[in-house]
Amino acid sequence: MAVNTRVPLIAGNWKMNLDHLQAIAFVQKLAWSLKDAGHDFTSTEVAVFPPFTDLRSVQTLVAADKLPLAYGGQDVSTQESGAYTGEISAAFLAALECQYVLIGHSERRTLHNETDEVVAAKVTAALKHNLVPIICVGETAADLELHGPSAVPVAQLKAALAGVDNAADIVVAYEPVWAIGSGQAATPDQAEQVAAALRLTLAEVLGQDVADKTRILYGGSVKGVNIAGFMKEPNVDGALVGGASLDITEFSSIVRFQKHVGL
Ligand SMILES: O=C[C@H](O)COP(=O)(O)O
């Protein structure tokens, strides 16, 4: 068994919250609050995912104040450029120095009918522009009852990796749909079971080295009070946080999970 050298990642998905002015104030306060608390950004990486209209403001602030925060888009187009009204290309995100992009979030899959093929095309588009895709997978409550916990997330991951080679830097986020915004998080055991299955899939498709280095996040009602349980699991390398990422005290407490687990 390889030694785990994966740096935990705590990612805040703001969804459709905070305009560009609110984003500036929020990111500034978040960085100060973590700095004041003595957070070591090299031991746990922190990323935020603001709406597209905030990204230029966040980029300017992060660059000017040299903030140790990563950021990225919540979605990306499958297309390079052209007549695609409302779409945002991977090249545009790269030009704003985004490091990451969320792809295949369940809200995109359900509200915008994103298929596995579309998700795979978005992953390919992101990698082409050196963005690290955070590939979101997860089962609904009905899937869970019909197929058990891992079948749907594993199938979604396999489909998303269609155009990925084993040199690619990717992150996987396991987000059971039933746990998102419900206040009812999966148990650490449940998250670990699926994360382990996802890592096996990464090994099958991309090789053991990629599986060993790829971070797998858990998402779905993560809070300061439950993060430690997830982070004790060997295959969970961080969290994709929705609602709690909009509260600086709560998000900081999640980022500083080592405090709770005594690491
Ligand atoms: O992207 C984040 C997930 O949808 C989780 O959202 P939540 O933390 O509000 O449950």
PDB file of C-alpha atoms and ligand atoms in Angstrom:
ATOM      1  CA  MET A   1       0.000   0.000   0.000  1.00  0.00           C
ATOM      2  CA  ALA A   2       1.449   3.370  -1.075  1.00  0.00           C
ATOM      3  CA  VAL A   3       2.064   6.083   1.533  1.00  0.00           C
ATOM      4  CA  ASN A   4      -0.646   8.745   1.372  1.00  0.00           C
ATOM      5  CA  THR A   5       0.996  12.015   0.290  1.00  0.00           C
ATOM      6  CA  ARG A   6      -2.226  13.625  -0.868  1.00  0.00           C
ATOM      7  CA  VAL A   7      -2.652  17.186   0.439  1.00  0.00           C
ATOM      8  CA  PRO A   8      -6.213  17.602   1.731  1.00  0.00           C
ATOM      9  CA  LEU A   9      -8.391  20.022  -0.209  1.00  0.00           C
ATOM     10  CA  ILE A  10     -11.322  21.912   1.276  1.00  0.00           C
ATOM     11  CA  ALA A  11     -13.356  23.475  -1.513  1.00  0.00           C
ATOM     12  CA  GLY A  12     -16.231  25.915  -1.068  1.00  0.00           C
ATOM     13  CA  ASN A  13     -18.883  25.871  -3.790  1.00  0.00           C
ATOM     14  CA  TRP A  14     -20.779  29.127  -3.416  1.00  0.00           C
ATOM     15  CA  LYS A  15     -23.383  28.113  -6.019  1.00  0.00           C
ATOM     16  CA  MET A  16     -25.477  31.181  -7.008  1.00  0.00           C
ATOM     17  CA  ASN A  17     -24.586  33.269  -3.960  1.00  0.00           C
ATOM     18  CA  LEU A  18     -22.486  36.436  -3.398  1.00  0.00           C
ATOM     19  CA  ASP A  19     -22.001  39.055  -6.117  1.00  0.00           C
ATOM     20  CA  HIS A  20     -18.551  40.373  -7.045  1.00  0.00           C
ATOM     21  CA  LEU A  21     -18.497  43.028  -4.317  1.00  0.00           C
ATOM     22  CA  GLN A  22     -19.597  40.550  -1.664  1.00  0.00           C
ATOM     23  CA  ALA A  23     -17.012  38.116  -3.025  1.00  0.00           C
ATOM     24  CA  ILE A  24     -14.174  40.584  -2.471  1.00  0.00           C
ATOM     25  CA  ALA A  25     -15.203  41.236   1.142  1.00  0.00           C
ATOM     26  CA  PHE A  26     -15.761  37.524   1.774  1.00  0.00           C
ATOM     27  CA  VAL A  27     -12.445  36.301   0.349  1.00  0.00           C
ATOM     28  CA  GLN A  28     -10.531  39.010   2.201  1.00  0.00           C
ATOM     29  CA  LYS A  29     -12.194  38.098   5.519  1.00  0.00           C
ATOM     30  CA  LEU A  30     -11.740  34.372   4.923  1.00  0.00           C
ATOM     31  CA  ALA A  31      -8.027  34.757   4.226  1.00  0.00           C
ATOM     32  CA  TRP A  32      -7.527  36.989   7.282  1.00  0.00           C
ATOM     33  CA  SER A  33      -9.512  34.710   9.514  1.00  0.00           C
ATOM     34  CA  LEU A  34      -7.498  31.648   8.462  1.00  0.00           C
ATOM     35  CA  LYS A  35      -4.228  33.550   8.736  1.00  0.00           C
ATOM     36  CA  ASP A  36      -5.121  34.827  12.232  1.00  0.00           C
ATOM     37  CA  ALA A  37      -5.933  31.266  13.262  1.00  0.00           C
ATOM     38  CA  GLY A  38      -2.456  30.207  12.058  1.00  0.00           C
ATOM     39  CA  HIS A  39      -3.758  27.974   9.279  1.00  0.00           C
ATOM     40  CA  ASP A  40      -1.005  26.260   7.304  1.00  0.00           C
ATOM     41  CA  PHE A  41      -2.171  26.427   3.687  1.00  0.00           C
ATOM     42  CA  THR A  42       0.463  23.922   2.609  1.00  0.00           C
ATOM     43  CA  SER A  43      -0.988  21.262   4.907  1.00  0.00           C
ATOM     44  CA  THR A  44      -4.586  21.794   3.797  1.00  0.00           C
ATOM     45  CA  GLU A  45      -5.344  23.551   0.538  1.00  0.00           C
ATOM     46  CA  VAL A  46      -8.338  25.890   0.398  1.00  0.00           C
ATOM     47  CA  ALA A  47     -10.291  26.725  -2.762  1.00  0.00           C
ATOM     48  CA  VAL A  48     -13.407  28.758  -3.478  1.00  0.00           C
ATOM     49  CA  PHE A  49     -15.823  28.432  -6.388  1.00  0.00           C
ATOM     50  CA  PRO A  50     -17.619  31.744  -6.886  1.00  0.00           C
ATOM     51  CA  PRO A  51     -20.132  32.535  -9.646  1.00  0.00           C
ATOM     52  CA  PHE A  52     -18.518  33.399 -13.008  1.00  0.00           C
ATOM     53  CA  THR A  53     -19.230  37.125 -12.580  1.00  0.00           C
ATOM     54  CA  ASP A  54     -17.047  37.203  -9.430  1.00  0.00           C
ATOM     55  CA  LEU A  55     -13.981  35.489 -10.844  1.00  0.00           C
ATOM     56  CA  ARG A  56     -12.184  38.565 -12.209  1.00  0.00           C
ATOM     57  CA  SER A  57     -12.607  40.353  -8.850  1.00  0.00           C
ATOM     58  CA  VAL A  58     -11.366  37.312  -6.939  1.00  0.00           C
ATOM     59  CA  GLN A  59      -8.395  36.975  -9.296  1.00  0.00           C
ATOM     60  CA  THR A  60      -7.417  40.624  -8.818  1.00  0.00           C
ATOM     61  CA  LEU A  61      -7.680  40.391  -5.025  1.00  0.00           C
ATOM     62  CA  VAL A  62      -5.799  37.095  -4.740  1.00  0.00           C
ATOM     63  CA  ALA A  63      -2.997  38.387  -6.981  1.00  0.00           C
ATOM     64  CA  ALA A  64      -2.746  41.841  -5.357  1.00  0.00           C
ATOM     65  CA  ASP A  65      -2.757  40.563  -1.768  1.00  0.00           C
ATOM     66  CA  LYS A  66      -0.886  37.335  -2.593  1.00  0.00           C
ATOM     67  CA  LEU A  67      -3.563  35.289  -0.846  1.00  0.00           C
ATOM     68  CA  PRO A  68      -2.807  31.566  -0.545  1.00  0.00           C
ATOM     69  CA  LEU A  69      -6.267  30.621  -1.828  1.00  0.00           C
ATOM     70  CA  ALA A  70      -7.120  28.718  -4.980  1.00  0.00           C
ATOM     71  CA  TYR A  71     -10.288  29.372  -6.946  1.00  0.00           C
ATOM     72  CA  GLY A  72     -12.163  28.051  -9.919  1.00  0.00           C
ATOM     73  CA  GLY A  73     -15.350  28.038 -11.963  1.00  0.00           C
ATOM     74  CA  GLN A  74     -18.514  26.118 -11.087  1.00  0.00           C
ATOM     75  CA  ASP A  75     -18.911  24.821 -14.647  1.00  0.00           C
ATOM     76  CA  VAL A  76     -17.289  25.032 -18.083  1.00  0.00           C
ATOM     77  CA  SER A  77     -18.374  24.722 -21.699  1.00  0.00           C
ATOM     78  CA  THR A  78     -17.645  21.652 -23.805  1.00  0.00           C
ATOM     79  CA  GLN A  79     -16.820  24.095 -26.638  1.00  0.00           C
ATOM     80  CA  GLU A  80     -13.709  26.134 -27.398  1.00  0.00           C
ATOM     81  CA  SER A  81     -15.448  29.290 -28.679  1.00  0.00           C
ATOM     82  CA  GLY A  82     -18.207  30.463 -30.987  1.00  0.00           C
ATOM     83  CA  ALA A  83     -21.973  30.788 -31.065  1.00  0.00           C
ATOM     84  CA  TYR A  84     -22.794  29.275 -27.681  1.00  0.00           C
ATOM     85  CA  THR A  85     -24.812  31.927 -25.890  1.00  0.00           C
ATOM     86  CA  GLY A  86     -24.308  31.898 -22.138  1.00  0.00           C
ATOM     87  CA  GLU A  87     -21.378  29.486 -22.170  1.00  0.00           C
ATOM     88  CA  ILE A  88     -17.952  30.058 -20.568  1.00  0.00           C
ATOM     89  CA  SER A  89     -14.928  28.359 -22.120  1.00  0.00           C
ATOM     90  CA  ALA A  90     -12.051  26.646 -20.350  1.00  0.00           C
ATOM     91  CA  ALA A  91      -9.723  29.156 -22.049  1.00  0.00           C
ATOM     92  CA  PHE A  92     -11.603  32.025 -20.351  1.00  0.00           C
ATOM     93  CA  LEU A  93     -11.245  30.352 -16.943  1.00  0.00           C
ATOM     94  CA  ALA A  94      -7.555  29.688 -17.553  1.00  0.00           C
ATOM     95  CA  ALA A  95      -7.072  33.357 -18.530  1.00  0.00           C
ATOM     96  CA  LEU A  96      -8.461  34.283 -15.088  1.00  0.00           C
ATOM     97  CA  GLU A  97      -5.844  31.984 -13.495  1.00  0.00           C
ATOM     98  CA  CYS A  98      -8.406  29.514 -12.206  1.00  0.00           C
ATOM     99  CA  GLN A  99      -6.685  26.345 -11.044  1.00  0.00           C
ATOM    100  CA  TYR A 100      -9.813  24.226 -10.789  1.00  0.00           C
ATOM    101  CA  VAL A 101     -13.253  23.798 -12.302  1.00  0.00           C
ATOM    102  CA  LEU A 102     -16.239  21.870 -10.936  1.00  0.00           C
ATOM    103  CA  ILE A 103     -17.673  19.476 -13.509  1.00  0.00           C
ATOM    104  CA  GLY A 104     -20.798  17.336 -13.340  1.00  0.00           C
ATOM    105  CA  HIS A 105     -22.203  18.735 -10.104  1.00  0.00           C
ATOM    106  CA  SER A 106     -25.538  17.039  -9.453  1.00  0.00           C
ATOM    107  CA  GLU A 107     -27.298  20.398  -9.802  1.00  0.00           C
ATOM    108  CA  ARG A 108     -25.902  20.621 -13.365  1.00  0.00           C
ATOM    109  CA  ARG A 109     -26.821  17.013 -14.069  1.00  0.00           C
ATOM    110  CA  THR A 110     -30.407  17.373 -12.835  1.00  0.00           C
ATOM    111  CA  LEU A 111     -31.288  21.026 -13.529  1.00  0.00           C
ATOM    112  CA  HIS A 112     -29.450  21.276 -16.869  1.00  0.00           C
ATOM    113  CA  ASN A 113     -29.763  17.683 -18.101  1.00  0.00           C
ATOM    114  CA  GLU A 114     -26.013  17.115 -18.225  1.00  0.00           C
ATOM    115  CA  THR A 115     -25.356  13.597 -19.432  1.00  0.00           C
ATOM    116  CA  ASP A 116     -22.257  11.500 -18.753  1.00  0.00           C
ATOM    117  CA  GLU A 117     -21.101  12.327 -22.312  1.00  0.00           C
ATOM    118  CA  VAL A 118     -21.375  16.059 -21.681  1.00  0.00           C
ATOM    119  CA  VAL A 119     -19.492  15.663 -18.396  1.00  0.00           C
ATOM    120  CA  ALA A 120     -16.714  13.748 -20.197  1.00  0.00           C
ATOM    121  CA  ALA A 121     -16.470  16.462 -22.887  1.00  0.00           C
ATOM    122  CA  LYS A 122     -16.199  19.141 -20.189  1.00  0.00           C
ATOM    123  CA  VAL A 123     -13.423  17.208 -18.453  1.00  0.00           C
ATOM    124  CA  THR A 124     -11.524  16.996 -21.753  1.00  0.00           C
ATOM    125  CA  ALA A 125     -12.045  20.734 -22.384  1.00  0.00           C
ATOM    126  CA  ALA A 126     -10.768  21.611 -18.899  1.00  0.00           C
ATOM    127  CA  LEU A 127      -7.650  19.431 -19.166  1.00  0.00           C
ATOM    128  CA  LYS A 128      -6.816  20.919 -22.555  1.00  0.00           C
ATOM    129  CA  HIS A 129      -6.424  24.285 -20.805  1.00  0.00           C
ATOM    130  CA  ASN A 130      -4.578  22.897 -17.777  1.00  0.00           C
ATOM    131  CA  LEU A 131      -7.483  23.322 -15.405  1.00  0.00           C
ATOM    132  CA  VAL A 132      -7.847  20.611 -12.793  1.00  0.00           C
ATOM    133  CA  PRO A 133     -11.363  19.206 -13.122  1.00  0.00           C
ATOM    134  CA  ILE A 134     -13.167  18.358  -9.906  1.00  0.00           C
ATOM    135  CA  ILE A 135     -15.369  15.581 -11.244  1.00  0.00           C
ATOM    136  CA  CYS A 136     -18.558  15.334  -9.187  1.00  0.00           C
ATOM    137  CA  VAL A 137     -20.352  12.005  -8.916  1.00  0.00           C
ATOM    138  CA  GLY A 138     -23.092  10.723  -6.655  1.00  0.00           C
ATOM    139  CA  GLU A 139     -26.236   8.657  -6.367  1.00  0.00           C
ATOM    140  CA  THR A 140     -29.791   9.769  -5.654  1.00  0.00           C
ATOM    141  CA  ALA A 141     -31.819   8.235  -2.827  1.00  0.00           C
ATOM    142  CA  ALA A 142     -33.634   6.103  -5.440  1.00  0.00           C
ATOM    143  CA  ASP A 143     -30.275   4.924  -6.917  1.00  0.00           C
ATOM    144  CA  LEU A 144     -29.128   4.031  -3.431  1.00  0.00           C
ATOM    145  CA  GLU A 145     -32.166   1.855  -2.859  1.00  0.00           C
ATOM    146  CA  LEU A 146     -32.030   0.243  -6.308  1.00  0.00           C
ATOM    147  CA  HIS A 147     -28.290  -0.213  -6.886  1.00  0.00           C
ATOM    148  CA  GLY A 148     -26.554   0.268  -3.530  1.00  0.00           C
ATOM    149  CA  PRO A 149     -24.101   3.069  -2.737  1.00  0.00           C
ATOM    150  CA  SER A 150     -21.221   2.698  -5.227  1.00  0.00           C
ATOM    151  CA  ALA A 151     -22.711   1.567  -8.544  1.00  0.00           C
ATOM    152  CA  VAL A 152     -23.882   4.944  -9.866  1.00  0.00           C
ATOM    153  CA  PRO A 153     -20.881   7.018  -8.683  1.00  0.00           C
ATOM    154  CA  VAL A 154     -18.490   4.420 -10.145  1.00  0.00           C
ATOM    155  CA  ALA A 155     -20.351   4.346 -13.494  1.00  0.00           C
ATOM    156  CA  GLN A 156     -20.390   8.168 -13.602  1.00  0.00           C
ATOM    157  CA  LEU A 157     -16.660   8.311 -12.890  1.00  0.00           C
ATOM    158  CA  LYS A 158     -15.828   5.727 -15.565  1.00  0.00           C
ATOM    159  CA  ALA A 159     -17.855   7.728 -18.103  1.00  0.00           C
ATOM    160  CA  ALA A 160     -16.239  11.027 -17.086  1.00  0.00           C
ATOM    161  CA  LEU A 161     -12.744   9.584 -17.578  1.00  0.00           C
ATOM    162  CA  ALA A 162     -13.385   8.683 -21.237  1.00  0.00           C
ATOM    163  CA  GLY A 163     -10.935  11.299 -22.547  1.00  0.00           C
ATOM    164  CA  VAL A 164      -8.498  11.390 -19.607  1.00  0.00           C
ATOM    165  CA  ASP A 165      -4.972  10.003 -19.788  1.00  0.00           C
ATOM    166  CA  ASN A 166      -2.867   8.922 -16.863  1.00  0.00           C
ATOM    167  CA  ALA A 167      -0.789  12.107 -16.833  1.00  0.00           C
ATOM    168  CA  ALA A 168      -3.806  14.219 -15.942  1.00  0.00           C
ATOM    169  CA  ASP A 169      -4.232  15.943 -12.602  1.00  0.00           C
ATOM    170  CA  ILE A 170      -7.826  15.437 -11.502  1.00  0.00           C
ATOM    171  CA  VAL A 171      -9.900  15.538  -8.317  1.00  0.00           C
ATOM    172  CA  VAL A 172     -13.042  13.472  -7.699  1.00  0.00           C
ATOM    173  CA  ALA A 173     -15.883  14.654  -5.453  1.00  0.00           C
ATOM    174  CA  TYR A 174     -18.319  12.073  -4.127  1.00  0.00           C
ATOM    175  CA  GLU A 175     -21.563  13.846  -3.367  1.00  0.00           C
ATOM    176  CA  PRO A 176     -24.586  11.681  -2.605  1.00  0.00           C
ATOM    177  CA  VAL A 177     -27.491  13.709  -3.973  1.00  0.00           C
ATOM    178  CA  TRP A 178     -29.619  12.850  -0.948  1.00  0.00           C
ATOM    179  CA  ALA A 179     -27.043  14.476   1.353  1.00  0.00           C
ATOM    180  CA  ILE A 180     -26.719  17.773  -0.543  1.00  0.00           C
ATOM    181  CA  GLY A 181     -28.343  20.654   1.299  1.00  0.00           C
ATOM    182  CA  SER A 182     -30.452  18.207   3.321  1.00  0.00           C
ATOM    183  CA  GLY A 183     -28.624  18.522   6.623  1.00  0.00           C
ATOM    184  CA  GLN A 184     -28.311  14.745   6.520  1.00  0.00           C
ATOM    185  CA  ALA A 185     -24.696  13.963   5.681  1.00  0.00           C
ATOM    186  CA  ALA A 186     -23.539  10.459   4.803  1.00  0.00           C
ATOM    187  CA  THR A 187     -21.743   8.716   7.630  1.00  0.00           C
ATOM    188  CA  PRO A 188     -17.941   8.621   7.419  1.00  0.00           C
ATOM    189  CA  ASP A 189     -18.254   4.845   6.809  1.00  0.00           C
ATOM    190  CA  GLN A 190     -20.585   5.374   3.866  1.00  0.00           C
ATOM    191  CA  ALA A 191     -18.292   8.037   2.377  1.00  0.00           C
ATOM    192  CA  GLU A 192     -15.256   5.797   2.823  1.00  0.00           C
ATOM    193  CA  GLN A 193     -16.959   2.820   1.183  1.00  0.00           C
ATOM    194  CA  VAL A 194     -17.737   4.805  -1.977  1.00  0.00           C
ATOM    195  CA  ALA A 195     -14.400   6.677  -1.972  1.00  0.00           C
ATOM    196  CA  ALA A 196     -12.581   3.325  -1.838  1.00  0.00           C
ATOM    197  CA  ALA A 197     -14.632   2.058  -4.796  1.00  0.00           C
ATOM    198  CA  LEU A 198     -13.860   5.245  -6.718  1.00  0.00           C
ATOM    199  CA  ARG A 199     -10.140   4.826  -6.027  1.00  0.00           C
ATOM    200  CA  LEU A 200     -10.285   1.266  -7.332  1.00  0.00           C
ATOM    201  CA  THR A 201     -11.959   2.604 -10.478  1.00  0.00           C
ATOM    202  CA  LEU A 202      -9.199   5.193 -10.905  1.00  0.00           C
ATOM    203  CA  ALA A 203      -6.631   2.385 -10.603  1.00  0.00           C
ATOM    204  CA  GLU A 204      -8.453   0.238 -13.177  1.00  0.00           C
ATOM    205  CA  VAL A 205      -8.863   3.046 -15.705  1.00  0.00           C
ATOM    206  CA  LEU A 206      -5.780   5.222 -15.177  1.00  0.00           C
ATOM    207  CA  GLY A 207      -3.366   3.040 -13.221  1.00  0.00           C
ATOM    208  CA  GLN A 208      -2.354   2.665  -9.583  1.00  0.00           C
ATOM    209  CA  ASP A 209      -0.066   5.741  -9.550  1.00  0.00           C
ATOM    210  CA  VAL A 210      -2.917   8.022 -10.567  1.00  0.00           C
ATOM    211  CA  ALA A 211      -5.246   6.352  -8.088  1.00  0.00           C
ATOM    212  CA  ASP A 212      -2.700   6.896  -5.302  1.00  0.00           C
ATOM    213  CA  LYS A 213      -2.197  10.592  -6.030  1.00  0.00           C
ATOM    214  CA  THR A 214      -5.777  11.627  -6.881  1.00  0.00           C
ATOM    215  CA  ARG A 215      -7.722  13.397  -4.170  1.00  0.00           C
ATOM    216  CA  ILE A 216     -11.246  12.197  -3.479  1.00  0.00           C
ATOM    217  CA  LEU A 217     -13.492  14.650  -1.652  1.00  0.00           C
ATOM    218  CA  TYR A 218     -16.743  14.034   0.167  1.00  0.00           C
ATOM    219  CA  GLY A 219     -19.597  16.552  -0.228  1.00  0.00           C
ATOM    220  CA  GLY A 220     -23.092  16.777   1.226  1.00  0.00           C
ATOM    221  CA  SER A 221     -24.041  18.682   4.414  1.00  0.00           C
ATOM    222  CA  VAL A 222     -20.420  18.984   5.590  1.00  0.00           C
ATOM    223  CA  LYS A 223     -20.099  21.204   8.679  1.00  0.00           C
ATOM    224  CA  GLY A 224     -17.502  22.032  11.311  1.00  0.00           C
ATOM    225  CA  VAL A 225     -19.019  19.401  13.588  1.00  0.00           C
ATOM    226  CA  ASN A 226     -18.797  16.471  11.156  1.00  0.00           C
ATOM    227  CA  ILE A 227     -15.692  17.156   9.044  1.00  0.00           C
ATOM    228  CA  ALA A 228     -13.293  15.359  11.405  1.00  0.00           C
ATOM    229  CA  GLY A 229     -15.110  12.050  10.988  1.00  0.00           C
ATOM    230  CA  PHE A 230     -14.732  12.191   7.198  1.00  0.00           C
ATOM    231  CA  MET A 231     -11.091  13.250   7.330  1.00  0.00           C
ATOM    232  CA  LYS A 232     -10.161  10.249   9.494  1.00  0.00           C
ATOM    233  CA  GLU A 233     -11.118   7.944   6.616  1.00  0.00           C
ATOM    234  CA  PRO A 234      -8.160   6.751   4.532  1.00  0.00           C
ATOM    235  CA  ASN A 235      -9.756   7.396   1.131  1.00  0.00           C
ATOM    236  CA  VAL A 236     -11.355  10.770   1.885  1.00  0.00           C
ATOM    237  CA  ASP A 237      -8.965  13.629   1.105  1.00  0.00           C
ATOM    238  CA  GLY A 238     -11.113  16.664   1.703  1.00  0.00           C
ATOM    239  CA  ALA A 239     -14.561  18.126   1.249  1.00  0.00           C
ATOM    240  CA  LEU A 240     -16.679  19.945  -1.287  1.00  0.00           C
ATOM    241  CA  VAL A 241     -18.766  22.258   0.870  1.00  0.00           C
ATOM    242  CA  GLY A 242     -21.909  24.092  -0.232  1.00  0.00           C
ATOM    243  CA  GLY A 243     -24.030  25.957   2.335  1.00  0.00           C
ATOM    244  CA  ALA A 244     -21.392  26.010   5.078  1.00  0.00           C
ATOM    245  CA  SER A 245     -18.843  27.574   2.709  1.00  0.00           C
ATOM    246  CA  LEU A 246     -20.861  30.837   2.841  1.00  0.00           C
ATOM    247  CA  ASP A 247     -20.249  31.268   6.569  1.00  0.00           C
ATOM    248  CA  ILE A 248     -16.677  32.315   7.332  1.00  0.00           C
ATOM    249  CA  THR A 249     -16.614  30.905  10.881  1.00  0.00           C
ATOM    250  CA  GLU A 250     -18.114  27.599   9.779  1.00  0.00           C
ATOM    251  CA  PHE A 251     -15.953  27.261   6.664  1.00  0.00           C
ATOM    252  CA  SER A 252     -12.800  28.160   8.629  1.00  0.00           C
ATOM    253  CA  SER A 253     -13.676  25.495  11.161  1.00  0.00           C
ATOM    254  CA  ILE A 254     -13.992  22.926   8.340  1.00  0.00           C
ATOM    255  CA  VAL A 255     -10.671  24.035   6.832  1.00  0.00           C
ATOM    256  CA  ARG A 256      -9.022  23.652  10.245  1.00  0.00           C
ATOM    257  CA  PHE A 257     -10.273  20.079  10.691  1.00  0.00           C
ATOM    258  CA  GLN A 258      -6.867  19.014  12.027  1.00  0.00           C
ATOM    259  CA  LYS A 259      -7.761  20.873  15.222  1.00  0.00           C
ATOM    260  CA  HIS A 260     -10.709  18.521  15.719  1.00  0.00           C
ATOM    261  CA  VAL A 261      -8.817  15.325  14.950  1.00  0.00           C
ATOM    262  CA  GLY A 262      -5.697  16.335  16.849  1.00  0.00           C
ATOM    263  CA  LEU A 263      -3.408  15.986  13.815  1.00  0.00           C
TER     264      LEU A 263
HETATM  265  O1  LIG B   1     -21.058  21.441  -3.967  1.00  0.00           O
HETATM  266  C1  LIG B   1     -21.425  21.268  -2.810  1.00  0.00           C
HETATM  267  C2  LIG B   1     -22.460  20.323  -2.497  1.00  0.00           C
HETATM  268  O2  LIG B   1     -23.562  20.456  -3.334  1.00  0.00           O
HETATM  269  C3  LIG B   1     -22.798  20.223  -1.037  1.00  0.00           C
HETATM  270  O3  LIG B   1     -23.699  21.212  -0.632  1.00  0.00           O
HETATM  271  P1  LIG B   1     -24.080  21.315   0.933  1.00  0.00           P
HETATM  272  O4  LIG B   1     -22.780  21.386   1.676  1.00  0.00           O
HETATM  273  O5  LIG B   1     -24.881  22.564   1.030  1.00  0.00           O
HETATM  274  O6  LIG B   1     -24.838  20.081   1.262  1.00  0.00           O
END
